[in-house]
mmCIF file of C-alpha atoms and ligand atoms in Angstrom:
data_model
loop_
_atom_site.group_PDB
_atom_site.id
_atom_site.type_symbol
_atom_site.label_atom_id
_atom_site.label_comp_id
_atom_site.label_asym_id
_atom_site.label_seq_id
_atom_site.Cartn_x
_atom_site.Cartn_y
_atom_site.Cartn_z
ATOM 1 C CA LEU A 27 31.220 -80.431 -8.987
ATOM 2 C CA SER A 28 27.907 -79.295 -10.304
ATOM 3 C CA GLN A 29 24.338 -80.756 -9.771
ATOM 4 C CA THR A 30 24.228 -82.486 -12.911
ATOM 5 C CA GLN A 31 27.687 -84.181 -12.305
ATOM 6 C CA ILE A 32 26.829 -85.896 -9.127
ATOM 7 C CA ALA A 33 27.033 -89.715 -9.473
ATOM 8 C CA VAL A 34 23.664 -91.090 -9.286
ATOM 9 C CA ALA A 35 23.735 -95.238 -8.075
ATOM 10 C CA PRO A 36 21.710 -97.077 -10.774
ATOM 11 C CA PRO A 37 18.876 -98.585 -9.663
ATOM 12 C CA ALA A 38 19.594 -101.902 -8.405
ATOM 13 C CA ARG A 39 18.537 -104.890 -10.775
ATOM 14 C CA GLY A 40 17.191 -108.247 -10.605
ATOM 15 C CA PHE A 41 16.056 -108.330 -6.970
ATOM 16 C CA GLN A 42 13.031 -109.429 -5.415
ATOM 17 C CA VAL A 43 10.272 -108.460 -2.503
ATOM 18 C CA GLU A 44 9.435 -111.672 -1.107
ATOM 19 C CA SER A 45 7.729 -113.012 2.222
ATOM 20 C CA ALA A 46 10.719 -113.762 4.424
ATOM 21 C CA GLY A 47 10.545 -117.234 6.495
ATOM 22 C CA CYS A 48 12.182 -118.528 9.827
ATOM 23 C CA ASP A 49 15.268 -119.581 7.392
ATOM 24 C CA ASP A 50 16.088 -116.353 6.462
ATOM 25 C CA LEU A 51 17.165 -115.958 9.957
ATOM 26 C CA PRO A 52 21.078 -116.114 9.745
ATOM 27 C CA ALA A 53 20.788 -113.884 6.769
ATOM 28 C CA ILE A 54 18.781 -111.311 8.101
ATOM 29 C CA THR A 55 21.187 -111.725 11.354
ATOM 30 C CA ALA A 56 24.049 -110.775 9.106
ATOM 31 C CA LEU A 57 22.379 -108.256 7.330
ATOM 32 C CA TYR A 58 21.787 -106.471 10.849
ATOM 33 C CA ARG A 59 24.722 -106.955 11.488
ATOM 34 C CA GLU A 60 26.063 -105.029 8.446
ATOM 35 C CA VAL A 61 23.980 -102.373 8.714
ATOM 36 C CA GLY A 62 24.438 -101.772 12.259
ATOM 37 C CA ARG A 63 28.235 -101.100 11.902
ATOM 38 C CA GLN A 64 27.570 -98.911 8.997
ATOM 39 C CA GLY A 65 26.065 -96.484 12.262
ATOM 40 C CA GLY A 66 23.940 -92.992 12.164
ATOM 41 C CA GLY A 67 20.333 -94.914 11.324
ATOM 42 C CA LEU A 68 19.411 -98.345 13.565
ATOM 43 C CA ALA A 69 19.480 -97.848 16.968
ATOM 44 C CA ARG A 70 21.639 -101.125 17.011
ATOM 45 C CA ARG A 71 25.026 -101.123 16.995
ATOM 46 C CA GLY A 72 26.265 -104.139 15.006
ATOM 47 C CA ASP A 73 27.383 -105.734 18.390
ATOM 48 C CA GLU A 74 24.001 -105.235 19.861
ATOM 49 C CA ILE A 75 22.498 -107.158 16.742
ATOM 50 C CA THR A 76 22.294 -110.592 18.920
ATOM 51 C CA GLU A 77 20.758 -113.604 17.454
ATOM 52 C CA GLU A 78 17.793 -113.393 19.903
ATOM 53 C CA TYR A 79 16.632 -110.054 19.290
ATOM 54 C CA VAL A 80 16.399 -111.173 15.424
ATOM 55 C CA ALA A 81 14.763 -114.515 16.238
ATOM 56 C CA GLU A 82 11.997 -112.336 18.016
ATOM 57 C CA PHE A 83 10.916 -109.686 15.428
ATOM 58 C CA VAL A 84 11.067 -112.785 12.334
ATOM 59 C CA HIS A 85 9.004 -114.635 14.984
ATOM 60 C CA LYS A 86 6.354 -111.783 15.756
ATOM 61 C CA SER A 87 6.224 -110.405 12.312
ATOM 62 C CA LEU A 88 5.286 -114.011 11.171
ATOM 63 C CA GLN A 89 2.974 -114.718 13.643
ATOM 64 C CA GLN A 90 0.682 -111.365 13.681
ATOM 65 C CA GLY A 91 2.622 -108.918 11.289
ATOM 66 C CA ILE A 92 4.599 -108.458 7.787
ATOM 67 C CA ILE A 93 8.315 -109.474 7.210
ATOM 68 C CA LEU A 94 9.672 -109.142 3.583
ATOM 69 C CA VAL A 95 13.177 -109.405 2.215
ATOM 70 C CA ALA A 96 14.799 -108.416 -1.246
ATOM 71 C CA ARG A 97 16.609 -110.683 -2.659
ATOM 72 C CA GLN A 98 19.149 -110.924 -5.536
ATOM 73 C CA ASN A 99 21.067 -113.741 -6.910
ATOM 74 C CA GLY A 100 20.126 -115.951 -3.542
ATOM 75 C CA SER A 101 21.727 -113.001 -1.266
ATOM 76 C CA ILE A 102 19.298 -111.191 1.079
ATOM 77 C CA ILE A 103 19.705 -107.388 0.234
ATOM 78 C CA GLY A 104 17.006 -105.636 2.575
ATOM 79 C CA GLU A 105 14.568 -106.209 5.376
ATOM 80 C CA ILE A 106 11.411 -104.599 6.639
ATOM 81 C CA HIS A 107 9.314 -105.815 9.055
ATOM 82 C CA CYS A 108 6.547 -105.271 11.816
ATOM 83 C CA TYR A 109 3.809 -106.316 14.174
ATOM 84 C CA SER A 110 0.952 -105.470 16.437
ATOM 85 C CA PRO A 111 1.967 -105.099 19.757
ATOM 86 C CA GLY A 112 -0.190 -107.852 21.145
ATOM 87 C CA LEU A 113 -2.676 -106.254 23.192
ATOM 88 C CA GLN A 114 -5.901 -106.118 22.001
ATOM 89 C CA VAL A 115 -6.427 -102.306 22.564
ATOM 90 C CA PHE A 116 -3.705 -102.348 19.246
ATOM 91 C CA ALA A 117 -5.124 -104.721 17.388
ATOM 92 C CA HIS A 118 -5.281 -102.200 14.665
ATOM 93 C CA VAL A 119 -1.864 -100.999 14.699
ATOM 94 C CA PHE A 120 1.698 -102.609 12.939
ATOM 95 C CA GLY A 121 4.411 -101.455 15.167
ATOM 96 C CA ALA A 122 8.555 -101.664 15.492
ATOM 97 C CA LEU A 123 8.601 -100.978 12.023
ATOM 98 C CA THR A 124 12.286 -101.513 11.207
ATOM 99 C CA VAL A 125 13.700 -100.975 7.383
ATOM 100 C CA VAL A 126 17.490 -101.918 6.442
ATOM 101 C CA VAL A 127 19.305 -102.245 3.139
ATOM 102 C CA HIS A 128 22.513 -103.615 2.846
ATOM 103 C CA PRO A 129 25.341 -100.373 3.196
ATOM 104 C CA GLN A 130 26.475 -101.629 -0.856
ATOM 105 C CA ALA A 131 22.667 -101.834 -1.624
ATOM 106 C CA GLN A 132 21.233 -98.125 -0.474
ATOM 107 C CA SER A 133 19.945 -95.477 -2.881
ATOM 108 C CA GLN A 134 19.022 -97.773 -5.614
ATOM 109 C CA GLY A 135 15.304 -98.172 -5.113
ATOM 110 C CA VAL A 136 15.338 -101.223 -3.078
ATOM 111 C CA GLY A 137 13.897 -99.822 0.289
ATOM 112 C CA ARG A 138 11.265 -98.155 -1.409
ATOM 113 C CA ALA A 139 10.428 -101.031 -2.723
ATOM 114 C CA LEU A 140 9.994 -102.896 0.520
ATOM 115 C CA PHE A 141 7.944 -99.808 1.987
ATOM 116 C CA GLN A 142 5.140 -100.088 -1.335
ATOM 117 C CA GLU A 143 5.142 -103.446 -1.071
ATOM 118 C CA LEU A 144 4.383 -103.513 2.726
ATOM 119 C CA LEU A 145 2.047 -100.552 2.714
ATOM 120 C CA ALA A 146 -0.045 -102.391 -1.010
ATOM 121 C CA ARG A 147 0.240 -105.830 2.151
ATOM 122 C CA VAL A 148 -1.602 -103.808 4.736
ATOM 123 C CA GLN A 149 -4.086 -102.085 1.643
ATOM 124 C CA ARG A 150 -5.148 -105.578 0.244
ATOM 125 C CA GLY A 151 -4.583 -107.912 2.746
ATOM 126 C CA HIS A 152 -5.113 -105.887 6.478
ATOM 127 C CA PRO A 153 -7.987 -103.554 6.561
ATOM 128 C CA GLU A 154 -8.031 -104.499 10.184
ATOM 129 C CA ILE A 155 -4.880 -102.606 10.312
ATOM 130 C CA LEU A 156 -5.258 -98.654 10.592
ATOM 131 C CA ARG A 157 -2.006 -97.118 11.660
ATOM 132 C CA ILE A 158 1.573 -98.140 11.798
ATOM 133 C CA GLU A 159 4.482 -96.454 13.436
ATOM 134 C CA LEU A 160 8.346 -96.200 13.184
ATOM 135 C CA VAL A 161 10.867 -94.264 14.630
ATOM 136 C CA ALA A 162 13.746 -92.109 13.134
ATOM 137 C CA ARG A 163 16.727 -90.518 14.797
ATOM 138 C CA GLU A 164 16.194 -86.717 13.743
ATOM 139 C CA SER A 165 19.519 -86.792 12.434
ATOM 140 C CA ASN A 166 18.302 -89.184 9.900
ATOM 141 C CA LEU A 167 17.224 -86.923 7.876
ATOM 142 C CA ARG A 168 17.069 -89.057 5.084
ATOM 143 C CA ALA A 169 15.002 -91.289 5.789
ATOM 144 C CA ILE A 170 12.553 -88.867 7.692
ATOM 145 C CA GLN A 171 12.448 -87.485 4.495
ATOM 146 C CA PHE A 172 11.516 -90.770 2.725
ATOM 147 C CA TYR A 173 8.443 -91.702 5.161
ATOM 148 C CA GLU A 174 6.994 -89.154 4.999
ATOM 149 C CA LYS A 175 6.598 -89.308 0.701
ATOM 150 C CA LEU A 176 5.328 -92.736 1.467
ATOM 151 C CA GLY A 177 2.428 -90.826 3.510
ATOM 152 C CA PHE A 178 4.021 -90.724 7.431
ATOM 153 C CA ARG A 179 3.087 -87.823 9.117
ATOM 154 C CA ARG A 180 5.443 -86.690 12.214
ATOM 155 C CA GLU A 181 3.836 -87.694 15.223
ATOM 156 C CA GLY A 182 5.986 -85.262 17.372
ATOM 157 C CA ARG A 183 9.558 -85.483 19.250
ATOM 158 C CA PHE A 184 11.445 -87.552 21.772
ATOM 159 C CA GLU A 185 13.729 -84.917 22.936
ATOM 160 C CA ASN A 186 17.091 -86.280 24.111
ATOM 161 C CA ARG A 187 16.316 -89.673 23.294
ATOM 162 C CA ILE A 188 19.449 -90.909 21.526
ATOM 163 C CA ARG A 189 23.003 -90.982 22.654
ATOM 164 C CA ARG A 190 25.037 -90.038 19.761
ATOM 165 C CA ASP A 191 28.144 -91.960 19.395
ATOM 166 C CA GLN A 192 30.168 -88.811 19.239
ATOM 167 C CA GLY A 193 28.681 -87.251 22.539
ATOM 168 C CA GLY A 194 25.035 -85.540 23.087
ATOM 169 C CA TYR A 195 22.033 -86.063 22.384
ATOM 170 C CA GLU A 196 19.346 -85.758 19.909
ATOM 171 C CA ALA A 197 15.494 -86.152 19.532
ATOM 172 C CA ASP A 198 13.740 -89.330 18.323
ATOM 173 C CA ILE A 199 10.961 -88.596 15.967
ATOM 174 C CA PRO A 200 8.093 -90.716 16.095
ATOM 175 C CA LEU A 201 6.184 -90.692 12.707
ATOM 176 C CA ALA A 202 2.904 -92.469 11.986
ATOM 177 C CA TRP A 203 1.249 -94.042 8.344
ATOM 178 C CA LEU A 204 -2.867 -93.623 8.988
ATOM 179 C CA ARG A 205 -5.242 -95.595 6.456
ATOM 180 C CA MET A 206 -7.866 -93.013 7.051
ATOM 181 C CA ALA A 207 -5.210 -90.381 5.696
ATOM 182 C CA GLU A 208 -4.546 -91.930 2.515
HETATM 183 C C1 LIG B 28 17.271 -95.786 4.771
HETATM 184 C C2 LIG B 28 17.460 -96.926 4.072
HETATM 185 C C3 LIG B 28 16.266 -98.215 4.378
HETATM 186 C C4 LIG B 28 16.595 -96.319 2.542
HETATM 187 O O1 LIG B 28 16.806 -97.531 1.803
HETATM 188 P P1 LIG B 28 17.374 -97.114 -0.042
HETATM 189 O O2 LIG B 28 17.614 -98.454 -0.690
HETATM 190 O O3 LIG B 28 18.816 -96.812 0.824
HETATM 191 O O4 LIG B 28 16.607 -96.195 -0.316
HETATM 192 P P2 LIG B 28 15.627 -95.910 -1.276
HETATM 193 O O5 LIG B 28 16.842 -96.027 -3.143
HETATM 194 O O6 LIG B 28 14.584 -96.673 -2.060
HETATM 195 O O7 LIG B 28 15.350 -94.532 -1.473
HETATM 196 C C5 LIG B 28 14.096 -94.002 -1.215
HETATM 197 C C6 LIG B 28 14.417 -92.387 -0.980
HETATM 198 O O8 LIG B 28 15.511 -92.283 0.027
HETATM 199 C C7 LIG B 28 15.939 -91.079 -0.175
HETATM 200 N N1 LIG B 28 17.263 -90.990 -1.035
HETATM 201 C C8 LIG B 28 18.107 -92.192 -1.747
HETATM 202 N N2 LIG B 28 18.651 -92.014 -2.186
HETATM 203 C C9 LIG B 28 19.118 -91.054 -1.280
HETATM 204 C C10 LIG B 28 21.029 -90.342 -1.282
HETATM 205 N N3 LIG B 28 21.936 -90.602 -1.580
HETATM 206 N N4 LIG B 28 20.781 -88.964 -0.426
HETATM 207 C C11 LIG B 28 19.578 -88.385 0.047
HETATM 208 N N5 LIG B 28 17.848 -89.144 -0.153
HETATM 209 C C12 LIG B 28 18.351 -90.364 -0.803
HETATM 210 C C13 LIG B 28 15.133 -90.409 -1.884
HETATM 211 O O9 LIG B 28 14.404 -89.722 -1.558
HETATM 212 C C14 LIG B 28 14.513 -91.934 -2.110
HETATM 213 O O10 LIG B 28 13.143 -91.508 -2.518
HETATM 214 P P3 LIG B 28 13.247 -91.679 -4.348
HETATM 215 O O11 LIG B 28 12.587 -92.781 -4.424
HETATM 216 O O12 LIG B 28 11.252 -90.609 -4.438
HETATM 217 O O13 LIG B 28 13.649 -90.951 -4.660
HETATM 218 C C15 LIG B 28 18.157 -97.559 3.527
HETATM 219 O O14 LIG B 28 19.408 -96.134 3.389
HETATM 220 C C16 LIG B 28 18.888 -97.810 5.190
HETATM 221 O O15 LIG B 28 19.040 -99.253 5.283
HETATM 222 N N6 LIG B 28 19.839 -96.919 5.744
HETATM 223 C C17 LIG B 28 20.757 -97.163 7.262
HETATM 224 C C18 LIG B 28 19.500 -97.739 8.282
HETATM 225 C C19 LIG B 28 18.623 -96.969 8.341
HETATM 226 O O16 LIG B 28 18.794 -95.682 9.047
HETATM 227 N N7 LIG B 28 17.254 -97.365 8.980
HETATM 228 C C20 LIG B 28 15.586 -96.945 9.270
HETATM 229 C C21 LIG B 28 16.292 -96.512 10.493
HETATM 230 S S1 LIG B 28 14.615 -95.176 10.975
#
């Protein structure tokens, strides 16, 4: 196949990015399990996506951060969240950023739309936030390049932090978006 013949998924249509609520917990749990089963992106495997894990990040994001979902025909096909770690010294930081898009809806612009809305809300509504942090495994090149296009910068590497399913270890890469750099 030549470059021009490679099929590109069409843009996902008819989805909206909006704030999530507590009612979305079951659908967000199901989405994370689906993406966890896919492997290679999330640190948690499908069987490690517990209701407690999802409830904790949903509640923290609602109370001290941002949580958004992408909805298509009533189904949640993507989610993004981040929240302040809680201590006063970190009051200007949103951390624990995680983004997922349903395997069947990936590469259609949903992740980009979620991120753009999150960054727009930080710019508009959270002047206190100067720094947003995330971590991605080194082999998730596509995600790392995507974050760099959005303005995140690499801040080093956590050598051998991730144990690979197929054996061996790989680095985890910390990235941050800084308001000053925008
Ligand atoms: C990473 C993820 C959130 C991206 O969301 P997405 O909806 O698939 O991505 P988008 O379609 O919005 O594309 C975003 C960027 O990814 C890149 N991209 C998209 N499809 C790609 C593909 N098939 N191959 C390589 N890069 C691709 C492009 O750089 C694109 O940027 P562009 O808008 O300038 O073209 C999503 O794929 C996902 O959930 N992956 C599994 C879980 C995961 O890895 N989460 C992140 C953990 S750190």
